[in-house]
CSV table of C-alpha atoms in Angstrom, one decimal:
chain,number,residue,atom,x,y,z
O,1,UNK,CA,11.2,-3.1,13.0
O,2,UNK,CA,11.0,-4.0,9.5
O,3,UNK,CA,11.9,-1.4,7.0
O,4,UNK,CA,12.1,-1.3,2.7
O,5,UNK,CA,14.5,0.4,0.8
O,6,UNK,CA,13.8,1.6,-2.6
O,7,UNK,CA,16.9,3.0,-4.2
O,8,UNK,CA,15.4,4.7,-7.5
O,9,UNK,CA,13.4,7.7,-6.4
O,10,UNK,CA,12.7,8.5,-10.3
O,11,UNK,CA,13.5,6.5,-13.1
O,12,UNK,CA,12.7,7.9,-16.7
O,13,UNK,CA,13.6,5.5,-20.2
O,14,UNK,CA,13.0,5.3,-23.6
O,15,UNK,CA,10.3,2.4,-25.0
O,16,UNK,CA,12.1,-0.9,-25.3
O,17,UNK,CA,14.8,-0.2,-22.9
O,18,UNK,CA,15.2,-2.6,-19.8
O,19,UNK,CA,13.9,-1.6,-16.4
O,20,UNK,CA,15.3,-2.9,-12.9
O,21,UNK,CA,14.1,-1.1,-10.1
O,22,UNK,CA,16.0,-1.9,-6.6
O,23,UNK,CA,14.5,-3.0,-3.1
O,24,UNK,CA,16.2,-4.3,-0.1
O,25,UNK,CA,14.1,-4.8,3.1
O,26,UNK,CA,15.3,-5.2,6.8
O,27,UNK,CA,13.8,-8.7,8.6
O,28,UNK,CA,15.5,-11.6,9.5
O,29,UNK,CA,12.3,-13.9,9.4
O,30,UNK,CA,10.7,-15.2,6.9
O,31,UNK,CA,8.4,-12.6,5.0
O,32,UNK,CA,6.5,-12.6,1.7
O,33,UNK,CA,7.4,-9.9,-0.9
O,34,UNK,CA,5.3,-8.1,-3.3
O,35,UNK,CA,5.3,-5.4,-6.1
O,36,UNK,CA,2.7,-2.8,-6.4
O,37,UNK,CA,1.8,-0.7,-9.1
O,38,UNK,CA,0.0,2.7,-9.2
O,39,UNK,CA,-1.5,3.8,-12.6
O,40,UNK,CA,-2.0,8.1,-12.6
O,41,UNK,CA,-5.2,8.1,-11.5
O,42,UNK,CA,-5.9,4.3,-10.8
O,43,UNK,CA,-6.1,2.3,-7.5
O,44,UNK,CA,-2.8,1.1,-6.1
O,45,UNK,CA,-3.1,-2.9,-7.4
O,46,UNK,CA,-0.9,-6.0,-7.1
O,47,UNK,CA,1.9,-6.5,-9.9
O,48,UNK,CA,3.2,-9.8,-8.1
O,49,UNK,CA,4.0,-11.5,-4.8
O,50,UNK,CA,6.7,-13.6,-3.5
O,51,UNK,CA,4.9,-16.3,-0.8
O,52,UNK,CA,8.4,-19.0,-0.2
O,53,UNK,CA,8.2,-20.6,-3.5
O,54,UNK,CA,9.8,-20.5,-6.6
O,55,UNK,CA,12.6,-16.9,-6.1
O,56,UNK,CA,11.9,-16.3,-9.9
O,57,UNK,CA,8.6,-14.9,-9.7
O,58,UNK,CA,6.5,-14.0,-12.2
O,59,UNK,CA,3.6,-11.2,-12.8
O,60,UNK,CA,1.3,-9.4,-15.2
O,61,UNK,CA,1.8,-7.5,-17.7
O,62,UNK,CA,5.2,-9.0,-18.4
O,63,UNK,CA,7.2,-7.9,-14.9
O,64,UNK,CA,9.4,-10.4,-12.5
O,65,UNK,CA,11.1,-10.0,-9.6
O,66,UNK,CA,13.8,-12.5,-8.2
O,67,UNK,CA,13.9,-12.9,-4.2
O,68,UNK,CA,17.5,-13.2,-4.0
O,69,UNK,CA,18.0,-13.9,0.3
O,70,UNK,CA,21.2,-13.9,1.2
O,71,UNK,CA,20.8,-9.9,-0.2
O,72,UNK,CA,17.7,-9.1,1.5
O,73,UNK,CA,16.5,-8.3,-2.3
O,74,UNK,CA,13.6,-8.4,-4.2
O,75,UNK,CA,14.2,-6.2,-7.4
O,76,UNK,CA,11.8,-5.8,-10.2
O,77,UNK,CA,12.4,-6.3,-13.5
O,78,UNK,CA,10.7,-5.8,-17.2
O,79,UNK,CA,12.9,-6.5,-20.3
O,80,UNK,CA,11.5,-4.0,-22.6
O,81,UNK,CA,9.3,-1.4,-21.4
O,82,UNK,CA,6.1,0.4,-22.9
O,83,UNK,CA,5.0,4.0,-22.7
O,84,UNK,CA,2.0,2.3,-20.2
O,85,UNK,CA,4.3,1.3,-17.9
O,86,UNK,CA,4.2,4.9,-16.6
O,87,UNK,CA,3.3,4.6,-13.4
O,88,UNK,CA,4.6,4.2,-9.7
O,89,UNK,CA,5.7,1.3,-7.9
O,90,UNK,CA,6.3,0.3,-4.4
O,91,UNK,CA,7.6,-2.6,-2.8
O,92,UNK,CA,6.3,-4.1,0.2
O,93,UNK,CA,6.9,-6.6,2.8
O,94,UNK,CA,4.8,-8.3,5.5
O,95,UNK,CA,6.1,-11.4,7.9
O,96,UNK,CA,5.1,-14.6,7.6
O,97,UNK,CA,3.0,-14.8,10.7
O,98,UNK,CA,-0.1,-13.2,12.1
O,99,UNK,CA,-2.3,-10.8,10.2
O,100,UNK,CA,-0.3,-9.6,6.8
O,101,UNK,CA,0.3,-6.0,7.6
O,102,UNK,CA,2.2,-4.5,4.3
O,103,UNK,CA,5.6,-2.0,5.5
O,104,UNK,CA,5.9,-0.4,1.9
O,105,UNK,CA,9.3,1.0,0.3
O,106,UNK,CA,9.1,5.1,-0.8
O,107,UNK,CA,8.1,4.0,-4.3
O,108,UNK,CA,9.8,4.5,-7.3
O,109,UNK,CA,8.1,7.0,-9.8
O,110,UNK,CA,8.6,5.1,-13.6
O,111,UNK,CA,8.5,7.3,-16.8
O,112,UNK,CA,8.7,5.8,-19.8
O,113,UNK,CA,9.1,8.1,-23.3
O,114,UNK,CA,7.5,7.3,-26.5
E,1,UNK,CA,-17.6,-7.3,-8.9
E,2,UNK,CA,-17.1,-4.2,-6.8
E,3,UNK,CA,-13.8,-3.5,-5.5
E,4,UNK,CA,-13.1,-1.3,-2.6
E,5,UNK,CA,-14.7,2.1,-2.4
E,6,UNK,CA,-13.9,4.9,-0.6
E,7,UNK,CA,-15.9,8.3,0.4
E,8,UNK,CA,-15.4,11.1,0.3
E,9,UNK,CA,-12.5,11.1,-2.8
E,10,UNK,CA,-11.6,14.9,-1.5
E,11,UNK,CA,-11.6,16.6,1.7
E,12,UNK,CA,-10.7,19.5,3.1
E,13,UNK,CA,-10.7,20.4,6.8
E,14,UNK,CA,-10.1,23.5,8.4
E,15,UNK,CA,-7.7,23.0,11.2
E,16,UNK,CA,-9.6,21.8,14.4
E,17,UNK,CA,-12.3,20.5,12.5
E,18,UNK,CA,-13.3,16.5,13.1
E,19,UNK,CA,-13.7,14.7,9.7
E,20,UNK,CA,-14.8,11.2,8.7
E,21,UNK,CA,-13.7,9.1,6.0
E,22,UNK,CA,-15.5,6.0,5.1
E,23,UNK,CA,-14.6,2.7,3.3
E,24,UNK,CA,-16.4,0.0,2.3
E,25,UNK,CA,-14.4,-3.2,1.6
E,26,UNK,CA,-15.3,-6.2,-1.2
E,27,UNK,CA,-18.1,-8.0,0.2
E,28,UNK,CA,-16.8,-11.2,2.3
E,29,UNK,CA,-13.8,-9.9,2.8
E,30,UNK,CA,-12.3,-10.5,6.5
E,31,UNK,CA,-10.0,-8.4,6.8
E,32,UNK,CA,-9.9,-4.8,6.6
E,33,UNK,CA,-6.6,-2.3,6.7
E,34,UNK,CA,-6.4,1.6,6.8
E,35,UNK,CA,-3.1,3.5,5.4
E,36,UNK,CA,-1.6,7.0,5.6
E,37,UNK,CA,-0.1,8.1,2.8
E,38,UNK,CA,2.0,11.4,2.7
E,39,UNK,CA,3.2,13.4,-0.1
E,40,UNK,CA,5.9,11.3,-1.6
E,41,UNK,CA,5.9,8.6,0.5
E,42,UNK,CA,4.6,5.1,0.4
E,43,UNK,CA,1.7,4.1,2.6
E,44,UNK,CA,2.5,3.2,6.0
E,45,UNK,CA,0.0,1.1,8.4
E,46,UNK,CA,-2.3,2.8,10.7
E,47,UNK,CA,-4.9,-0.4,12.2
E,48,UNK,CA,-6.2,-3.6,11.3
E,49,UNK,CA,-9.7,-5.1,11.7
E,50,UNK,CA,-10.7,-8.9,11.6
E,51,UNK,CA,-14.4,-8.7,11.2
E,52,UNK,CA,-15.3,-6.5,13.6
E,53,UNK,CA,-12.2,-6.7,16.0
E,54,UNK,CA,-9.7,-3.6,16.2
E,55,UNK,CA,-6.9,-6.4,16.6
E,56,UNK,CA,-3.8,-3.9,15.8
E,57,UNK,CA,-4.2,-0.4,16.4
E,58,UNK,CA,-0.5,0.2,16.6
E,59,UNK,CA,0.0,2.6,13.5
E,60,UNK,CA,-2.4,5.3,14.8
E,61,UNK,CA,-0.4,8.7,15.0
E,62,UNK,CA,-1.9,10.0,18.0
E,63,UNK,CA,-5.4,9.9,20.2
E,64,UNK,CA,-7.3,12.1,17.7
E,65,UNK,CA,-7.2,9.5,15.5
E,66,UNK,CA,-9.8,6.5,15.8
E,67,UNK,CA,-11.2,3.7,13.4
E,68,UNK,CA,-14.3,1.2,14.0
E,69,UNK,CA,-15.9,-1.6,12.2
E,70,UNK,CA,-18.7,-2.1,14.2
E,71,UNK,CA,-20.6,-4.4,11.9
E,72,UNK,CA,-17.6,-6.4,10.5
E,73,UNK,CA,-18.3,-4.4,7.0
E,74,UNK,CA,-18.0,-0.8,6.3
E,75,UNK,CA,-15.7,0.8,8.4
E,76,UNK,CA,-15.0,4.7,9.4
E,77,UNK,CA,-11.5,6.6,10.3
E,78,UNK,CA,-12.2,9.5,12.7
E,79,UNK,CA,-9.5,12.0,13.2
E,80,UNK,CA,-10.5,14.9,15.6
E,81,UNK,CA,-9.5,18.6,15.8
E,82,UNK,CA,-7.6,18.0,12.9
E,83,UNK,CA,-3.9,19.7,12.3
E,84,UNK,CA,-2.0,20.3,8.9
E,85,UNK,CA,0.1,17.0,9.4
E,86,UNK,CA,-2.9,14.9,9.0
E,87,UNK,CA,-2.8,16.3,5.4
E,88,UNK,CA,-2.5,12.5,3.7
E,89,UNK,CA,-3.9,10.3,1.3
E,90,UNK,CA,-5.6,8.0,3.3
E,91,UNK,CA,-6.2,4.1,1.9
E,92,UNK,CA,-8.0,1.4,2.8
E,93,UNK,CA,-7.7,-1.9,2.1
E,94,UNK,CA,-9.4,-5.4,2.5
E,95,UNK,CA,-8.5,-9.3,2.0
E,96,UNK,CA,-10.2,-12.5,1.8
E,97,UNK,CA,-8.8,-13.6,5.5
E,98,UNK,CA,-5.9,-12.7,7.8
E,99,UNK,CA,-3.3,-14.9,6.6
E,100,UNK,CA,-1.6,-14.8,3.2
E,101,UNK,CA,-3.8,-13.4,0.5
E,102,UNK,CA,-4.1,-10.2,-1.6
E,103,UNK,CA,-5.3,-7.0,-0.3
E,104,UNK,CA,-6.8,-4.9,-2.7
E,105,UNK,CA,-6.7,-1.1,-2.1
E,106,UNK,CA,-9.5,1.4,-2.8
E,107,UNK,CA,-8.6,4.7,-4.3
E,108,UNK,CA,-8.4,6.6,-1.1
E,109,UNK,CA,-9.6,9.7,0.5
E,110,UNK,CA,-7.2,12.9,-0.1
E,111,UNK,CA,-7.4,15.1,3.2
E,112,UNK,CA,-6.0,18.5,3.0
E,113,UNK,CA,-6.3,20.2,6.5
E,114,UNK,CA,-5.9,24.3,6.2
């Protein structure tokens, strides 16, 4: 079964400082990758998505993520944060065939001081 | 244009009590998914609709817990005689079609079960 590992529970920074948040997933097939995002109080919504094309991929608000294969790795990355990055995020997997059902990570719980 | 919407925001059950949470997915949209998400975890998959087709059910914790679609639109998640481990947020969300696209998540239903 396929499984996501997220290895940041909590992560807490200064403004301007780097972020990389870690996830690993467990499939040996080919599966599309994606980073979501959860606001306090908002919707969970999609920060970006990895579908088998370029590794270096590219989101809003200033995020990327590099799908590094031979690792099993898709980590997130933002080189300088902002206090509105405070959020949660979660990575997710689905496989590349049939309906797209998403197997998320535990999240990662981002708080970013003034 | 209207995202996903979800009712009620807030339950609470008394233990043994049957509840119904409703979603109503962006308008067109094919698929339809429905996720448990416990304290301090991220979501994990309960069923899948296409249209009005139960085509995964797989996720579903037990018997007392049962989903329809009937019309291909809104769709309900029953869960009967309820028990303090059904205390979850519960999300649903809907895509354009069953292959690789977006889904976008409504703000759930939060079920606490006394």
């Amino acid at each position: 079964a396929q499984s996501v590992s997220q290895h940041n529970h909590h992560v807490i920074l200064s403004e301007a400082a780097s972020l990389e948040l870690g996830c690993n997933y467990s499939y040996g097939g080919t599966v599309n990758l994606f980073w979501y995002v959860q606001y306090p109080g908002q919707h969970l919504q999609l920060l970006l998505k990895y579908f088998s094309e370029d590794p270096l991929v590219k989101g809003i608000k200033g995020f990327e993520a590099e799908f590094i294969k031979s690792k099993f790795s898709f980590n997130l990355r933002k080189p300088s944060v902002q206090w509105s990055d405070t959020a949660e995020y979660f990575c997710a997997v689905t496989m590349n065939t049939g309906f797209q059902k998403l197997v998320f990570g535990t999240g990662t719980r981002l708080l970013v001081s003034p | 244009g209207a995202g996903v919407s979800q009712s009620p925001r807030y339950k609470v059950a008394k233990r043994g009590q049957d509840v119904a949470l409703r979603c109503d997915p962006i308008s067109g949209h094919v698929s339809l998914f429905w996720y448990q998400q416990a304290l301090g975890q991220g979501p994990e998959f309960l069923t899948y609709f296409q249209n009005e087709a139960q085509l995964d059910k797989s996720g579903l914790p037990s018997d007392r817990f049962f989903a329809e679609r009937p019309e291909g639109s809104v769709s309900t998640l029953k869960i009967q005689r309820t028990q303090q481990e059904d205390s979850a947020v519960y999300l649903c969300a809907s895509s354009f079609s069953s292959g690789s696209s977006e889904q976008f998540f409504g703000p759930g239903t939060r079920l606490t079960v006394l």
